[in-house]
Tab-separated table of C-alpha atoms in Angstrom:
chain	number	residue	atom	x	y	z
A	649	UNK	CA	0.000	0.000	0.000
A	650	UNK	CA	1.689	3.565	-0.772
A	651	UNK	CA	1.719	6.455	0.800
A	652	UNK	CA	-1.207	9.225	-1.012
A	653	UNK	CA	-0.397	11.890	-2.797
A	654	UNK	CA	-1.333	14.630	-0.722
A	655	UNK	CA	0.928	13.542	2.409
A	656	UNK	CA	4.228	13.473	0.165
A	657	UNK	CA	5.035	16.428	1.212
A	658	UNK	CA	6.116	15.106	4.700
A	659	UNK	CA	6.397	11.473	4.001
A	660	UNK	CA	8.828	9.344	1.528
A	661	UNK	CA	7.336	7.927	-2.028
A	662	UNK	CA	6.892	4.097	-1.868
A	663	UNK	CA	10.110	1.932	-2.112
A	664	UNK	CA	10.036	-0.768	-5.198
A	665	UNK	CA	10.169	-3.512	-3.268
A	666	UNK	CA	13.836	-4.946	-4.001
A	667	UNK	CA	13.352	-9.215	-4.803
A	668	UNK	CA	16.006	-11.276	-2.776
A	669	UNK	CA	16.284	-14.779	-1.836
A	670	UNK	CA	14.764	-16.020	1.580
A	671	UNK	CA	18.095	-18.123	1.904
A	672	UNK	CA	20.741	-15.308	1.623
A	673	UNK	CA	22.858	-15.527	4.973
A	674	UNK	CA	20.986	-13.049	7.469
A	675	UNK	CA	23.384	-10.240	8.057
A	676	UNK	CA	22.577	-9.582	12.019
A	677	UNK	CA	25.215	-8.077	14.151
A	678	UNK	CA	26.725	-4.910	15.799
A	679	UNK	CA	29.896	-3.278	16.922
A	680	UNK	CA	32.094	-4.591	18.797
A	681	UNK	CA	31.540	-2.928	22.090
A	682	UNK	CA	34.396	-3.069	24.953
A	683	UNK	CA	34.654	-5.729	27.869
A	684	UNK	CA	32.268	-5.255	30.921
A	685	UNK	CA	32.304	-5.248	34.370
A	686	UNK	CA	30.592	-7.710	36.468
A	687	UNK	CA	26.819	-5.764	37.332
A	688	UNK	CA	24.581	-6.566	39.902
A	689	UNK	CA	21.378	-8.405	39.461
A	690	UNK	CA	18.660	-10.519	41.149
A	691	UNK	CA	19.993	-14.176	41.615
A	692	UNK	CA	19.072	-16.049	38.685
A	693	UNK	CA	18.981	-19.886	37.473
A	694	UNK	CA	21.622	-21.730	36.086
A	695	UNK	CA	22.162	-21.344	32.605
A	696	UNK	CA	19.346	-23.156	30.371
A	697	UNK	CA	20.970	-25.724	27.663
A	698	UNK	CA	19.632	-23.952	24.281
A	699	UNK	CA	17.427	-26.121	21.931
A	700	UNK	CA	19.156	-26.565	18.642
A	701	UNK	CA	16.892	-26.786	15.199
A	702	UNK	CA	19.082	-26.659	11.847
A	703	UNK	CA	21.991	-24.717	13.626
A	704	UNK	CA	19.481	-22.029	15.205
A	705	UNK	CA	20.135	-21.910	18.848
A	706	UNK	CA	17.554	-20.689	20.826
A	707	UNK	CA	17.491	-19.512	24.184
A	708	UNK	CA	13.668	-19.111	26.375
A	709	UNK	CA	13.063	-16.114	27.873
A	710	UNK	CA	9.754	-15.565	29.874
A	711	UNK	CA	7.935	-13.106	31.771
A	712	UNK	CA	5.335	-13.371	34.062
A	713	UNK	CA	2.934	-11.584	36.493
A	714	UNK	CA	5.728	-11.127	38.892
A	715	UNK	CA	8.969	-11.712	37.347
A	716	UNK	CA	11.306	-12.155	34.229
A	717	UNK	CA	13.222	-15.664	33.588
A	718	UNK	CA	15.952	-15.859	31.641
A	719	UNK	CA	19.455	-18.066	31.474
A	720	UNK	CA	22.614	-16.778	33.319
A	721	UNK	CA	24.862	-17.335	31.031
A	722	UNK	CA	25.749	-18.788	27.149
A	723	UNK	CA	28.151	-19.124	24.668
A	724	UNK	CA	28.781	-16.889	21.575
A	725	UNK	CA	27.414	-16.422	18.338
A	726	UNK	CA	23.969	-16.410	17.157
A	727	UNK	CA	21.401	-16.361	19.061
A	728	UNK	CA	17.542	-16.636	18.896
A	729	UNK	CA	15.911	-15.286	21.794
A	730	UNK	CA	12.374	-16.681	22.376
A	731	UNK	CA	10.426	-14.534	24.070
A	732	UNK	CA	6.945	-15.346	25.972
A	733	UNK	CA	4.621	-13.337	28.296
A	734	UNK	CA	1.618	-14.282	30.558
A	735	UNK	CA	0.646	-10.980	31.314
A	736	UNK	CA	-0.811	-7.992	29.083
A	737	UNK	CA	1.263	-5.500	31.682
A	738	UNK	CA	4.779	-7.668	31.278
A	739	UNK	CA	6.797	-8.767	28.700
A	740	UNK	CA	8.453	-6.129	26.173
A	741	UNK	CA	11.844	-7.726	26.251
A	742	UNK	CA	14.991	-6.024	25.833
A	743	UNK	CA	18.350	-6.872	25.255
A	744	UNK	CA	21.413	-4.412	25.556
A	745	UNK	CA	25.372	-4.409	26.132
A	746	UNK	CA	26.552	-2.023	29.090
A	747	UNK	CA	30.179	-0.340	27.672
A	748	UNK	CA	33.270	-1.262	30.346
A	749	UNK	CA	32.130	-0.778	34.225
A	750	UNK	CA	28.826	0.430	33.545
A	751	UNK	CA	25.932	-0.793	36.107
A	752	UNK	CA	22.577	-1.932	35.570
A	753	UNK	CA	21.509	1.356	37.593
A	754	UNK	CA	23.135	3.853	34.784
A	755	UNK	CA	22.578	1.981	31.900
A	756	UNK	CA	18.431	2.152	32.824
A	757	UNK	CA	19.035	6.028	34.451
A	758	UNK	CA	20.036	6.598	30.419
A	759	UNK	CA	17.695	4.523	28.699
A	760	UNK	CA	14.850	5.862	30.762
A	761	UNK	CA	15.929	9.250	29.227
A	762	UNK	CA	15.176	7.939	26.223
A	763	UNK	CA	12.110	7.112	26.131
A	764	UNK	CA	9.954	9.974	27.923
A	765	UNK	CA	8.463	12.376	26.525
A	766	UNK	CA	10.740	15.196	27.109
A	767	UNK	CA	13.039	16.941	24.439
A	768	UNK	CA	16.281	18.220	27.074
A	769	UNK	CA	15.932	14.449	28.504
A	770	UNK	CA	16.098	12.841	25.155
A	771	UNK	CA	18.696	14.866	23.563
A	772	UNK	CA	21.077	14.455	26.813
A	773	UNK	CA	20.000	10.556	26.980
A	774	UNK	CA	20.518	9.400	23.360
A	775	UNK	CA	24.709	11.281	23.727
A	776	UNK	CA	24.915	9.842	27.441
A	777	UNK	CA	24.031	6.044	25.418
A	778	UNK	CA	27.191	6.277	23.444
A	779	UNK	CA	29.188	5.520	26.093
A	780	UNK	CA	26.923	3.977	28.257
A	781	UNK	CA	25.961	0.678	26.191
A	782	UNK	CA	24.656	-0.776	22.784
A	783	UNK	CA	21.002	-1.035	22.608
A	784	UNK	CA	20.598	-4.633	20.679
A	785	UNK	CA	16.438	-4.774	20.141
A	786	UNK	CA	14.105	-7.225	21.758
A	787	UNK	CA	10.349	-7.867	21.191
A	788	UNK	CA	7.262	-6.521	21.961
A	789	UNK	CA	5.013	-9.332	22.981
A	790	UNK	CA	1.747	-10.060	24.482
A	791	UNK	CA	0.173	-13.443	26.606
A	792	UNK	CA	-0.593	-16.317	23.265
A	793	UNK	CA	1.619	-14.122	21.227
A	794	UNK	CA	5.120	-15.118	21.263
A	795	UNK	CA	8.088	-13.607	19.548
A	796	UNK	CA	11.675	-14.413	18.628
A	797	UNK	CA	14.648	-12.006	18.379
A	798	UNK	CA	18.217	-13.205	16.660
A	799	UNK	CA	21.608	-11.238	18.105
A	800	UNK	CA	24.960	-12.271	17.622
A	801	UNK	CA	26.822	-12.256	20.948
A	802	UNK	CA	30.388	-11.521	21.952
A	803	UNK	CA	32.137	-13.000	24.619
A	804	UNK	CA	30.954	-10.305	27.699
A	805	UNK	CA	28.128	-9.056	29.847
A	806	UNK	CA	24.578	-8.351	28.463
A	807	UNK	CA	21.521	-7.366	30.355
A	808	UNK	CA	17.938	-8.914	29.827
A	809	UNK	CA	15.366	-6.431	30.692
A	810	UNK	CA	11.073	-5.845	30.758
A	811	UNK	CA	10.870	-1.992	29.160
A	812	UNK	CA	7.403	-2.373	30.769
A	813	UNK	CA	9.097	-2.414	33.785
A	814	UNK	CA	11.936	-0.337	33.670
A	815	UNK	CA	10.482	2.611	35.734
A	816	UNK	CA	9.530	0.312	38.696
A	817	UNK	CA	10.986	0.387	41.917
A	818	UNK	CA	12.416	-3.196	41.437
A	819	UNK	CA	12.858	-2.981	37.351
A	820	UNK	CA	12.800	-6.603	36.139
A	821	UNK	CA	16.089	-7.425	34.298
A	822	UNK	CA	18.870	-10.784	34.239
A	823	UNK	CA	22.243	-10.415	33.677
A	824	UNK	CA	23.678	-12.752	30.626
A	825	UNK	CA	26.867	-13.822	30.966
A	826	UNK	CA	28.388	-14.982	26.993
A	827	UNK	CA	32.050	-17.032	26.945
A	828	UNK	CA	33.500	-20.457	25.575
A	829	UNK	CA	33.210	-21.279	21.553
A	830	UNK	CA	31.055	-19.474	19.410
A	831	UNK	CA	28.477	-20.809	17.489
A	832	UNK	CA	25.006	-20.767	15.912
A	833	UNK	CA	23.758	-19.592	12.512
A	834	UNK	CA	20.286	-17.079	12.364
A	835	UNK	CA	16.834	-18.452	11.014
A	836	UNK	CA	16.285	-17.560	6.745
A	837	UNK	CA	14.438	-14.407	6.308
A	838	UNK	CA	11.744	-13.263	3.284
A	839	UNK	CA	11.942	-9.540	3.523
A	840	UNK	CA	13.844	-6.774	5.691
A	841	UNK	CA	12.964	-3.404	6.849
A	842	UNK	CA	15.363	-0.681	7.086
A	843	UNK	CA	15.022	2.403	9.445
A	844	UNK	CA	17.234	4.980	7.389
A	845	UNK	CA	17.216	9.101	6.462
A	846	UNK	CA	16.174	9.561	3.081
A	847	UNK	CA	16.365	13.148	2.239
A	848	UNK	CA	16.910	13.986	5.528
A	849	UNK	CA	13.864	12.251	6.854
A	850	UNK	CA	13.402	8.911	8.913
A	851	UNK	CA	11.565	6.763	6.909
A	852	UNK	CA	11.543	2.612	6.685
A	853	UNK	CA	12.606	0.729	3.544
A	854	UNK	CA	11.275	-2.719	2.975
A	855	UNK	CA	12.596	-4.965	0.716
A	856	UNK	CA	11.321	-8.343	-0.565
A	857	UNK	CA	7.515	-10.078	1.112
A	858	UNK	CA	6.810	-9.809	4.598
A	859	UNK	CA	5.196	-12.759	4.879
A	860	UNK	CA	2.974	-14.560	7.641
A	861	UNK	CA	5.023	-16.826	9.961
A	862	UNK	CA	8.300	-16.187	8.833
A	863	UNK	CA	11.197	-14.223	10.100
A	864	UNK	CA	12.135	-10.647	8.336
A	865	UNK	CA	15.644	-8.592	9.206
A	866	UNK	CA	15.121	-5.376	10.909
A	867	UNK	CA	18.159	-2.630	10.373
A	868	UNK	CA	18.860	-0.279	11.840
A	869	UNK	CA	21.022	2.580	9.399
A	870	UNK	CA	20.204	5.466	11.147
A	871	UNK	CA	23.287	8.233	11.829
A	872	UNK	CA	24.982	7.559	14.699
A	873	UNK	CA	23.430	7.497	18.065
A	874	UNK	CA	19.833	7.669	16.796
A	875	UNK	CA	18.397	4.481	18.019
A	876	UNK	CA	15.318	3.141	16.195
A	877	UNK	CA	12.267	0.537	16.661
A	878	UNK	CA	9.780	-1.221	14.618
A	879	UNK	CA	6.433	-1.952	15.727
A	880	UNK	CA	4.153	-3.507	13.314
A	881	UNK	CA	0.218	-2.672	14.515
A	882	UNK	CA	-2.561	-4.461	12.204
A	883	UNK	CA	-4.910	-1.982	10.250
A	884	UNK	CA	-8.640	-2.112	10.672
A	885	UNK	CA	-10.598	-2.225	8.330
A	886	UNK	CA	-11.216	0.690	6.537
A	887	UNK	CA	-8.638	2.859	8.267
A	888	UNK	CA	-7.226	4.614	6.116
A	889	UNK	CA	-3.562	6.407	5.799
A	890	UNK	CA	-5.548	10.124	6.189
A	891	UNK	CA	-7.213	9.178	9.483
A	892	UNK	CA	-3.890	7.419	10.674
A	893	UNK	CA	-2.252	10.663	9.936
A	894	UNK	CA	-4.236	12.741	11.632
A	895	UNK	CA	-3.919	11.066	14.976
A	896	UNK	CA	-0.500	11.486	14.800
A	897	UNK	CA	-1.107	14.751	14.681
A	898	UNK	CA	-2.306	14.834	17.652
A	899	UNK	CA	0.661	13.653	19.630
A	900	UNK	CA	3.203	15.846	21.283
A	901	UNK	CA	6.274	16.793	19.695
A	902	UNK	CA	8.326	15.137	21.625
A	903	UNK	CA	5.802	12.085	21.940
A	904	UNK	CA	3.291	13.121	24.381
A	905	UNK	CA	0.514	10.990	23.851
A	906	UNK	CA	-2.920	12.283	23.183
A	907	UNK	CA	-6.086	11.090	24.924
A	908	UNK	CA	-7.688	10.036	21.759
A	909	UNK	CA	-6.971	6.142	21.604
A	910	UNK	CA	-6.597	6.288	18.020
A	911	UNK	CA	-7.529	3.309	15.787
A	912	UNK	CA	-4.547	1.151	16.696
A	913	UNK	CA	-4.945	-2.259	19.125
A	914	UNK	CA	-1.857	-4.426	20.191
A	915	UNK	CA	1.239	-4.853	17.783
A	916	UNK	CA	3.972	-6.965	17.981
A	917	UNK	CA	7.254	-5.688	16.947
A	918	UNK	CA	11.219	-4.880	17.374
A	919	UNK	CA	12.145	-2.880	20.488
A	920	UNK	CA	15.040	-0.260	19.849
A	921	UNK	CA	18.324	-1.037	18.321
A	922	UNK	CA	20.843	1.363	18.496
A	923	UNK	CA	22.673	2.886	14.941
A	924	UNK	CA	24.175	-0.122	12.934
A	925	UNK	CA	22.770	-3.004	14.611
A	926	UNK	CA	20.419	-5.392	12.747
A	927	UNK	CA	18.485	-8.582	14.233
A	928	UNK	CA	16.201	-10.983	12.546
A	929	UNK	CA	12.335	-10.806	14.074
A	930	UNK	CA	9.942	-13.682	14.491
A	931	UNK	CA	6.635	-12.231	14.695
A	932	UNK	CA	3.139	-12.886	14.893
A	933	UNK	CA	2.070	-11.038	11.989
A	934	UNK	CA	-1.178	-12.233	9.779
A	935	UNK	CA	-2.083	-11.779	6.119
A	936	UNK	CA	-3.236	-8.260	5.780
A	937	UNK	CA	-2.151	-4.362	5.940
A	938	UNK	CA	-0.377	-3.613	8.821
A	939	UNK	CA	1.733	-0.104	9.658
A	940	UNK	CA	5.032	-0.094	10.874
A	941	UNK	CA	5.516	2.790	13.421
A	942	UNK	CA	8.753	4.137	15.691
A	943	UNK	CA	7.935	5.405	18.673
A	944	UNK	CA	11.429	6.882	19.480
A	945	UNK	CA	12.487	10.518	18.969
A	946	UNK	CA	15.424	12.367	17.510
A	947	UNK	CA	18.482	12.436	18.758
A	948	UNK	CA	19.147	15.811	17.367
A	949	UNK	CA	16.345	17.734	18.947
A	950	UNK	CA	13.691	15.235	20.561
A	951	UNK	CA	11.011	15.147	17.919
A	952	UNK	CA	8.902	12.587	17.744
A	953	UNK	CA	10.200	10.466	14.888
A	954	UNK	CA	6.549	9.636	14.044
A	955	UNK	CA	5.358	13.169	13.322
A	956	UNK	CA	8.515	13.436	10.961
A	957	UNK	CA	7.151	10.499	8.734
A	958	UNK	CA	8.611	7.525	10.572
A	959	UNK	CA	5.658	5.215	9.918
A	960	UNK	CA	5.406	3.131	6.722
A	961	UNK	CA	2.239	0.886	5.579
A	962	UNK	CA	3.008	-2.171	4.241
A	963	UNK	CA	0.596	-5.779	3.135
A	964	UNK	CA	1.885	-8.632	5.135
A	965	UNK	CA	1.124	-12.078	2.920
């Protein structure tokens, strides 16, 4: 589905979708970020032996009405995180690398800058992430709608965390220790969406089918400490692009939300990945129009990257 005429003045002209083949090697990664510091975290379990299907490893992460499990430690390389919730208030799972001797406590102080709604905050908290740690994505998930997320590790520390929970007293997060031998390939992908400037504006590009059931790549080519997400939120019937538009109008600048509820219901989708990090998303997407929207602002000034155009409409086969 394209964008309309009338709104090109503020949003990008329809990509061609590009045709590639669903068995190209997924390109998922990021920068090597320095060693870590042991952080302090809840106790956890033991480390979970990861299930093994064609050379994907997978790893179980779950959260719950009153807590997040995860393993305590694994080895390198690539690694599907599968990601489960029993609880409509739980379960947006994170995953992110703190830079050498950063805690738990700043690495969430930062991120929690982030993702408010004010501009000062956001501006000071997207500089203060570049040397406080690599955001690496995660999944937005809800109870009989599980996800999966593929990262390649590096030997180090990584922390596990519930964004739904990160502004709790007791914020729900694991520690993840990675050593030994790497190993582990990523599951085949049919499309991949692209969080980019094009002409100076954040828009998505998506290449090949997003199809029903299978994984997709999510990019993330944004400049350089402008983290990005992808949410992917099922049209109704009859919405159209016009009305969509015009409730994001409504929000805030810097993301304020308004009180209209807009058209919008529950959406799985990619949780923030900072600049140059990709990850391969397994999502519980159906046959039919869906838009893909980023909820993050700009680094640069704290706009909300939605009312600059960061939204793309897509039909999911």
């Amino acid at each position: 589905m394209k964008r309309t005429t009338a709104l090109r003045g503020r949003t990008v002209a329809a990509v061609a979708a590009l045709v590639f083949t669903a068995t190209a090697a997924p390109a998922i990664g990021h920068t090597a970020p320095r060693a870590v510091a042991p952080a302090t975290a809840p106790a956890t379990a033991p480390a979970a032996a990861p299930a093994e299907t064609a050379g994907v490893r997978t790893l179980d992460v779950k959260s719950t009405k009153t807590a997040l499990h995860a393993p305590s430690g694994t080895a390198p390389g690539t690694v599907t995180f599968r990601t489960t919730t029993t609880d409509h208030a739980s379960g947006w799972i994170g995953l992110a690398r703190p830079r050498d001797g950063v805690t738990w406590e700043q690495f969430r102080d930062t991120l929690m800058k982030i993702i408010n709604a004010n501009g000062p905050d956001i501006i000071e908290g997207s500089r203060e992430m570049l040397t406080t740690g690599e955001l690496l994505g995660g999944t937005v998930i809800y109870p009989d709608q599980p996800a999966a997320f593929t990262q390649k590790l590096t030997a180090g520390r990584y922390f596990l965390f519930d964004y739904k929970h990160i502004r709790d007293a007791q914020p729900r997060y694991r520690t993840l220790d990675v050593s030994g031998h790497a190993y582990g390939t990523a599951p085949a992908y049919t499309a991949s969406v692209t969080a980019e400037l094009i002409d100076g504006a954040p828009r998505y590009e998506v290449t090949g089918t997003v199809k029903a059931g299978r994984p997709l790549l999510f990019r993330n080519l944004m400049p350089t400490g402008q983290p990005a997400e992808a949410i992917f939120f099922p049209l109704p019937d009859g919405v159209t692009e016009e009305e969509l538009v015009a409730w994001f109008d409504k929000f805030g600048d810097t993301g304020q939300f308004p009180e209209d509820p807009g058209p919008l219901g529950e959406g799985p989708g990619g949780l923030p990945m900072s600049s140059g990090v990709s990850s391969v998303l397994q999502l519980p997407l159906r046959p039919g129009p869906y838009v893909i929207i980023d909820w993050l602002s700009d680094a640069r000034d704290g706009r909300m990257l939605l009312k600059q155009g960061h939204y793309e409409i897509i039909q999911v086969s």
